Amino acid sequence: MGVLVLIFLGWLASQYGRPLLFAGLWALFALFSSLAIEQTGLLVALIHSVLAFALAGLYFWLLYRFSDQLLIWLAILIGFPALAFVVQLQLLARPATG
């Protein structure tokens, strides 16, 4: 679900500009999903949302910057969320050491 929201916000950011506004929306989504779905603590959710804001700001800025070059724009639009999803799956699949 989060990947689809990120792609949709990326498309909106490339159409309307304002990458930091959409990065803020993504950070709010990350904050509320961390609190509600993952049931993390407030401090962990805040750290997660700050990191989400920074990465989404870069993602949305790149989309806005390359909005006139279709192939690069599509590669960024689809590739960045797909890469983030794969990294998240790899982190979840890693066995806990202890």
Short mmCIF file of N, CA, C and O in Angstrom, two decimals:
data_model
loop_
_atom_site.label_atom_id
_atom_site.label_comp_id
_atom_site.label_asym_id
_atom_site.label_seq_id
_atom_site.Cartn_x
_atom_site.Cartn_y
_atom_site.Cartn_z
N MET A 1 0.82 -1.20 0.00
CA MET A 1 0.00 0.00 0.00
C MET A 1 0.86 1.26 0.00
O MET A 1 0.58 2.20 -0.72
N GLY A 2 1.91 1.26 0.81
CA GLY A 2 2.76 2.43 0.91
C GLY A 2 3.48 2.75 -0.39
O GLY A 2 3.69 3.92 -0.72
N VAL A 3 3.84 1.71 -1.14
CA VAL A 3 4.52 1.92 -2.42
C VAL A 3 3.59 2.64 -3.39
O VAL A 3 4.01 3.56 -4.10
N LEU A 4 2.33 2.25 -3.42
CA LEU A 4 1.37 2.90 -4.31
C LEU A 4 1.13 4.35 -3.92
O LEU A 4 1.01 5.23 -4.78
N VAL A 5 1.07 4.62 -2.63
CA VAL A 5 0.90 6.01 -2.16
C VAL A 5 2.12 6.83 -2.55
O VAL A 5 1.99 7.98 -3.00
N LEU A 6 3.31 6.26 -2.40
CA LEU A 6 4.54 6.97 -2.75
C LEU A 6 4.58 7.28 -4.25
O LEU A 6 4.95 8.38 -4.66
N ILE A 7 4.21 6.32 -5.08
CA ILE A 7 4.19 6.55 -6.53
C ILE A 7 3.16 7.62 -6.88
O ILE A 7 3.42 8.51 -7.70
N PHE A 8 1.98 7.56 -6.27
CA PHE A 8 0.96 8.58 -6.54
C PHE A 8 1.42 9.97 -6.12
O PHE A 8 1.26 10.94 -6.86
N LEU A 9 2.01 10.07 -4.93
CA LEU A 9 2.52 11.36 -4.48
C LEU A 9 3.67 11.84 -5.37
O LEU A 9 3.82 13.04 -5.61
N GLY A 10 4.47 10.91 -5.86
CA GLY A 10 5.54 11.27 -6.78
C GLY A 10 5.02 11.84 -8.08
O GLY A 10 5.55 12.81 -8.61
N TRP A 11 3.96 11.24 -8.59
CA TRP A 11 3.34 11.77 -9.80
C TRP A 11 2.79 13.16 -9.55
O TRP A 11 2.97 14.07 -10.37
N LEU A 12 2.12 13.35 -8.41
CA LEU A 12 1.59 14.67 -8.07
C LEU A 12 2.70 15.70 -7.91
O LEU A 12 2.58 16.85 -8.36
N ALA A 13 3.79 15.30 -7.27
CA ALA A 13 4.90 16.24 -7.06
C ALA A 13 5.54 16.65 -8.37
O ALA A 13 5.95 17.80 -8.53
N SER A 14 5.62 15.73 -9.32
CA SER A 14 6.21 16.09 -10.61
C SER A 14 5.26 16.96 -11.44
O SER A 14 5.70 17.73 -12.28
N GLN A 15 3.96 16.86 -11.20
CA GLN A 15 2.99 17.67 -11.93
C GLN A 15 2.88 19.08 -11.35
O GLN A 15 2.78 20.05 -12.09
N TYR A 16 2.86 19.19 -10.03
CA TYR A 16 2.58 20.47 -9.38
C TYR A 16 3.79 21.12 -8.74
O TYR A 16 3.67 22.21 -8.18
N GLY A 17 4.94 20.47 -8.78
CA GLY A 17 6.10 21.03 -8.09
C GLY A 17 5.96 20.80 -6.60
O GLY A 17 5.31 19.86 -6.16
N ARG A 18 6.54 21.64 -5.82
CA ARG A 18 6.46 21.57 -4.36
C ARG A 18 6.86 20.20 -3.81
O ARG A 18 6.07 19.53 -3.14
N PRO A 19 8.10 19.77 -4.06
CA PRO A 19 8.51 18.45 -3.56
C PRO A 19 8.52 18.36 -2.03
O PRO A 19 8.22 17.29 -1.49
N LEU A 20 8.81 19.45 -1.35
CA LEU A 20 8.85 19.38 0.11
C LEU A 20 7.45 19.25 0.72
O LEU A 20 7.28 18.62 1.77
N LEU A 21 6.46 19.81 0.07
CA LEU A 21 5.08 19.65 0.55
C LEU A 21 4.66 18.18 0.48
O LEU A 21 4.12 17.63 1.44
N PHE A 22 4.96 17.54 -0.64
CA PHE A 22 4.59 16.14 -0.79
C PHE A 22 5.47 15.24 0.07
O PHE A 22 5.02 14.19 0.53
N ALA A 23 6.70 15.65 0.32
CA ALA A 23 7.54 14.91 1.25
C ALA A 23 6.97 14.99 2.67
O ALA A 23 7.01 14.02 3.42
N GLY A 24 6.41 16.14 3.02
CA GLY A 24 5.74 16.27 4.32
C GLY A 24 4.51 15.39 4.43
O GLY A 24 4.26 14.78 5.46
N LEU A 25 3.75 15.30 3.34
CA LEU A 25 2.60 14.40 3.33
C LEU A 25 3.03 12.95 3.49
O LEU A 25 2.41 12.17 4.21
N TRP A 26 4.12 12.58 2.81
CA TRP A 26 4.63 11.21 2.94
C TRP A 26 5.13 10.96 4.36
O TRP A 26 4.94 9.88 4.92
N ALA A 27 5.77 11.96 4.97
CA ALA A 27 6.26 11.79 6.34
C ALA A 27 5.09 11.61 7.31
O ALA A 27 5.18 10.81 8.25
N LEU A 28 4.00 12.35 7.10
CA LEU A 28 2.80 12.15 7.93
C LEU A 28 2.22 10.75 7.75
O LEU A 28 1.82 10.10 8.71
N PHE A 29 2.19 10.28 6.50
CA PHE A 29 1.73 8.92 6.23
C PHE A 29 2.62 7.90 6.93
O PHE A 29 2.13 6.94 7.54
N ALA A 30 3.93 8.13 6.87
CA ALA A 30 4.87 7.21 7.52
C ALA A 30 4.70 7.25 9.05
O ALA A 30 4.77 6.21 9.71
N LEU A 31 4.47 8.44 9.60
CA LEU A 31 4.28 8.56 11.04
C LEU A 31 3.04 7.82 11.51
O LEU A 31 3.09 7.01 12.44
N PHE A 32 1.93 8.07 10.83
CA PHE A 32 0.68 7.43 11.25
C PHE A 32 0.68 5.93 10.98
O PHE A 32 0.13 5.16 11.77
N SER A 33 1.33 5.49 9.90
CA SER A 33 1.38 4.05 9.67
C SER A 33 2.31 3.37 10.67
O SER A 33 2.06 2.24 11.07
N SER A 34 3.36 4.05 11.09
CA SER A 34 4.23 3.47 12.11
C SER A 34 3.51 3.35 13.45
O SER A 34 3.66 2.35 14.15
N LEU A 35 2.73 4.35 13.77
CA LEU A 35 2.01 4.32 15.05
C LEU A 35 0.84 3.35 15.02
O LEU A 35 0.63 2.60 15.97
N ALA A 36 0.08 3.34 13.93
CA ALA A 36 -1.15 2.55 13.89
C ALA A 36 -0.92 1.10 13.47
O ALA A 36 -1.43 0.18 14.10
N ILE A 37 -0.17 0.90 12.40
CA ILE A 37 -0.03 -0.44 11.86
C ILE A 37 1.10 -1.20 12.53
O ILE A 37 0.92 -2.33 12.98
N GLU A 38 2.27 -0.58 12.61
CA GLU A 38 3.42 -1.27 13.18
C GLU A 38 3.44 -1.19 14.70
O GLU A 38 4.20 -1.91 15.34
N GLN A 39 2.67 -0.29 15.26
CA GLN A 39 2.54 -0.09 16.71
C GLN A 39 3.90 0.12 17.38
O GLN A 39 4.22 -0.51 18.39
N THR A 40 4.70 1.01 16.79
CA THR A 40 5.98 1.35 17.38
C THR A 40 5.78 2.47 18.40
O THR A 40 4.71 3.06 18.50
N GLY A 41 6.80 2.76 19.13
CA GLY A 41 6.75 3.86 20.08
C GLY A 41 6.80 5.19 19.36
O GLY A 41 7.11 5.28 18.16
N LEU A 42 6.49 6.25 20.07
CA LEU A 42 6.44 7.57 19.47
C LEU A 42 7.81 8.02 18.98
O LEU A 42 7.93 8.57 17.89
N LEU A 43 8.86 7.78 19.75
CA LEU A 43 10.20 8.20 19.35
C LEU A 43 10.65 7.47 18.09
O LEU A 43 11.18 8.09 17.16
N VAL A 44 10.40 6.18 18.01
CA VAL A 44 10.77 5.41 16.82
C VAL A 44 9.97 5.88 15.61
O VAL A 44 10.50 6.02 14.51
N ALA A 45 8.69 6.16 15.81
CA ALA A 45 7.85 6.64 14.72
C ALA A 45 8.30 8.03 14.24
O ALA A 45 8.28 8.30 13.03
N LEU A 46 8.72 8.89 15.15
CA LEU A 46 9.22 10.21 14.76
C LEU A 46 10.52 10.11 13.98
O LEU A 46 10.71 10.81 12.98
N ILE A 47 11.42 9.24 14.41
CA ILE A 47 12.67 9.04 13.68
C ILE A 47 12.38 8.48 12.29
O ILE A 47 12.96 8.92 11.30
N HIS A 48 11.46 7.54 12.22
CA HIS A 48 11.07 6.97 10.94
C HIS A 48 10.47 8.04 10.02
O HIS A 48 10.78 8.07 8.82
N SER A 49 9.66 8.91 10.54
CA SER A 49 9.05 9.94 9.70
C SER A 49 10.06 11.00 9.26
O SER A 49 9.95 11.52 8.15
N VAL A 50 11.05 11.31 10.08
CA VAL A 50 12.09 12.26 9.67
C VAL A 50 12.93 11.67 8.54
O VAL A 50 13.24 12.34 7.56
N LEU A 51 13.29 10.40 8.67
CA LEU A 51 14.03 9.74 7.59
C LEU A 51 13.17 9.63 6.32
O LEU A 51 13.67 9.82 5.21
N ALA A 52 11.90 9.35 6.49
CA ALA A 52 10.99 9.27 5.35
C ALA A 52 10.89 10.63 4.67
O ALA A 52 10.84 10.71 3.44
N PHE A 53 10.85 11.71 5.44
CA PHE A 53 10.79 13.05 4.87
C PHE A 53 12.04 13.35 4.04
O PHE A 53 11.94 13.88 2.93
N ALA A 54 13.20 13.00 4.57
CA ALA A 54 14.45 13.29 3.86
C ALA A 54 14.54 12.50 2.55
O ALA A 54 14.86 13.06 1.50
N LEU A 55 14.25 11.22 2.61
CA LEU A 55 14.33 10.40 1.40
C LEU A 55 13.25 10.77 0.39
O LEU A 55 13.49 10.81 -0.81
N ALA A 56 12.04 11.05 0.87
CA ALA A 56 10.97 11.44 -0.03
C ALA A 56 11.23 12.81 -0.64
O ALA A 56 10.88 13.05 -1.80
N GLY A 57 11.83 13.70 0.12
CA GLY A 57 12.19 15.00 -0.43
C GLY A 57 13.16 14.87 -1.60
O GLY A 57 13.00 15.51 -2.64
N LEU A 58 14.15 14.00 -1.45
CA LEU A 58 15.08 13.73 -2.54
C LEU A 58 14.36 13.09 -3.72
O LEU A 58 14.56 13.47 -4.88
N TYR A 59 13.51 12.12 -3.45
CA TYR A 59 12.74 11.42 -4.49
C TYR A 59 11.85 12.37 -5.26
O TYR A 59 11.87 12.40 -6.50
N PHE A 60 11.10 13.20 -4.56
CA PHE A 60 10.19 14.13 -5.22
C PHE A 60 10.94 15.23 -5.98
O PHE A 60 10.51 15.67 -7.03
N TRP A 61 12.07 15.66 -5.42
CA TRP A 61 12.87 16.66 -6.12
C TRP A 61 13.42 16.09 -7.42
O TRP A 61 13.42 16.78 -8.46
N LEU A 62 13.91 14.84 -7.37
CA LEU A 62 14.41 14.21 -8.60
C LEU A 62 13.31 14.06 -9.64
O LEU A 62 13.53 14.27 -10.83
N LEU A 63 12.12 13.68 -9.20
CA LEU A 63 10.99 13.57 -10.14
C LEU A 63 10.66 14.92 -10.77
O LEU A 63 10.39 15.00 -11.97
N TYR A 64 10.65 15.96 -9.96
CA TYR A 64 10.35 17.29 -10.48
C TYR A 64 11.46 17.76 -11.43
O TYR A 64 11.18 18.35 -12.47
N ARG A 65 12.69 17.46 -11.06
CA ARG A 65 13.84 17.88 -11.87
C ARG A 65 13.84 17.21 -13.24
O ARG A 65 14.18 17.82 -14.24
N PHE A 66 13.50 15.92 -13.30
CA PHE A 66 13.54 15.17 -14.55
C PHE A 66 12.15 14.96 -15.15
O PHE A 66 11.94 14.02 -15.90
N SER A 67 11.21 15.83 -14.86
CA SER A 67 9.85 15.66 -15.37
C SER A 67 9.75 15.84 -16.88
O SER A 67 8.79 15.39 -17.48
N ASP A 68 10.74 16.46 -17.50
CA ASP A 68 10.69 16.64 -18.95
C ASP A 68 11.39 15.52 -19.72
O ASP A 68 11.34 15.50 -20.94
N GLN A 69 12.02 14.57 -19.02
CA GLN A 69 12.70 13.44 -19.66
C GLN A 69 11.98 12.16 -19.23
O GLN A 69 12.19 11.65 -18.13
N LEU A 70 11.14 11.65 -20.11
CA LEU A 70 10.19 10.60 -19.76
C LEU A 70 10.84 9.32 -19.24
O LEU A 70 10.41 8.78 -18.21
N LEU A 71 11.86 8.81 -19.90
CA LEU A 71 12.44 7.54 -19.48
C LEU A 71 13.13 7.64 -18.11
O LEU A 71 12.99 6.75 -17.28
N ILE A 72 13.85 8.72 -17.89
CA ILE A 72 14.48 8.90 -16.59
C ILE A 72 13.41 9.10 -15.52
O ILE A 72 13.51 8.56 -14.42
N TRP A 73 12.38 9.88 -15.85
CA TRP A 73 11.28 10.12 -14.91
C TRP A 73 10.60 8.81 -14.53
O TRP A 73 10.33 8.56 -13.36
N LEU A 74 10.32 7.95 -15.52
CA LEU A 74 9.69 6.66 -15.23
C LEU A 74 10.61 5.76 -14.41
O LEU A 74 10.15 5.04 -13.51
N ALA A 75 11.90 5.78 -14.72
CA ALA A 75 12.85 4.97 -13.95
C ALA A 75 12.88 5.41 -12.49
O ALA A 75 12.93 4.57 -11.58
N ILE A 76 12.85 6.71 -12.26
CA ILE A 76 12.84 7.22 -10.88
C ILE A 76 11.50 6.93 -10.22
O ILE A 76 11.45 6.47 -9.08
N LEU A 77 10.40 7.17 -10.95
CA LEU A 77 9.06 6.98 -10.39
C LEU A 77 8.82 5.55 -9.93
O LEU A 77 8.29 5.31 -8.85
N ILE A 78 9.22 4.58 -10.73
CA ILE A 78 8.99 3.18 -10.39
C ILE A 78 10.18 2.57 -9.64
O ILE A 78 10.00 1.79 -8.71
N GLY A 79 11.39 2.95 -10.03
CA GLY A 79 12.58 2.32 -9.48
C GLY A 79 12.83 2.63 -8.01
O GLY A 79 13.21 1.74 -7.25
N PHE A 80 12.65 3.86 -7.61
CA PHE A 80 12.93 4.24 -6.22
C PHE A 80 12.01 3.52 -5.23
O PHE A 80 12.50 2.93 -4.27
N PRO A 81 10.69 3.52 -5.44
CA PRO A 81 9.83 2.78 -4.51
C PRO A 81 10.08 1.26 -4.57
O PRO A 81 10.00 0.59 -3.55
N ALA A 82 10.37 0.74 -5.76
CA ALA A 82 10.66 -0.69 -5.87
C ALA A 82 11.93 -1.05 -5.11
O ALA A 82 11.97 -2.06 -4.40
N LEU A 83 12.95 -0.21 -5.22
CA LEU A 83 14.18 -0.44 -4.48
C LEU A 83 13.95 -0.35 -2.98
O LEU A 83 14.45 -1.18 -2.21
N ALA A 84 13.17 0.63 -2.55
CA ALA A 84 12.86 0.76 -1.12
C ALA A 84 12.08 -0.45 -0.61
O ALA A 84 12.32 -0.93 0.49
N PHE A 85 11.17 -0.97 -1.43
CA PHE A 85 10.39 -2.14 -1.05
C PHE A 85 11.29 -3.38 -0.92
O PHE A 85 11.16 -4.15 0.03
N VAL A 86 12.21 -3.56 -1.86
CA VAL A 86 13.12 -4.70 -1.81
C VAL A 86 14.05 -4.61 -0.60
O VAL A 86 14.29 -5.61 0.08
N VAL A 87 14.55 -3.42 -0.32
CA VAL A 87 15.41 -3.24 0.86
C VAL A 87 14.64 -3.55 2.13
O VAL A 87 15.16 -4.21 3.04
N GLN A 88 13.40 -3.10 2.20
CA GLN A 88 12.57 -3.38 3.38
C GLN A 88 12.34 -4.87 3.52
O GLN A 88 12.40 -5.40 4.63
N LEU A 89 12.08 -5.57 2.43
CA LEU A 89 11.89 -7.02 2.50
C LEU A 89 13.17 -7.73 2.94
O LEU A 89 13.11 -8.69 3.69
N GLN A 90 14.30 -7.26 2.46
CA GLN A 90 15.57 -7.87 2.87
C GLN A 90 15.84 -7.65 4.35
O GLN A 90 16.34 -8.55 5.02
N LEU A 91 15.50 -6.48 4.86
CA LEU A 91 15.69 -6.23 6.28
C LEU A 91 14.75 -7.08 7.14
O LEU A 91 15.13 -7.52 8.21
N LEU A 92 13.54 -7.32 6.65
CA LEU A 92 12.60 -8.14 7.39
C LEU A 92 12.97 -9.62 7.33
O LEU A 92 12.72 -10.36 8.27
N ALA A 93 13.59 -10.03 6.23
CA ALA A 93 13.93 -11.45 6.07
C ALA A 93 15.23 -11.82 6.79
O ALA A 93 15.49 -12.99 6.99
N ARG A 94 15.99 -10.84 7.18
CA ARG A 94 17.25 -11.10 7.86
C ARG A 94 16.96 -11.71 9.24
O ARG A 94 16.18 -11.16 10.02
N PRO A 95 17.58 -12.85 9.54
CA PRO A 95 17.32 -13.47 10.85
C PRO A 95 17.90 -12.63 11.98
O PRO A 95 18.93 -11.98 11.83
N ALA A 96 17.20 -12.65 13.07
CA ALA A 96 17.64 -11.89 14.25
C ALA A 96 18.84 -12.57 14.88
O ALA A 96 18.88 -13.78 15.04
N THR A 97 19.85 -11.78 15.19
CA THR A 97 21.03 -12.33 15.85
C THR A 97 20.94 -12.02 17.33
O THR A 97 20.46 -10.98 17.73
N GLY A 98 21.41 -12.89 18.11
CA GLY A 98 21.27 -12.64 19.53
C GLY A 98 22.05 -13.50 20.33
O GLY A 98 22.77 -13.88 20.98
#
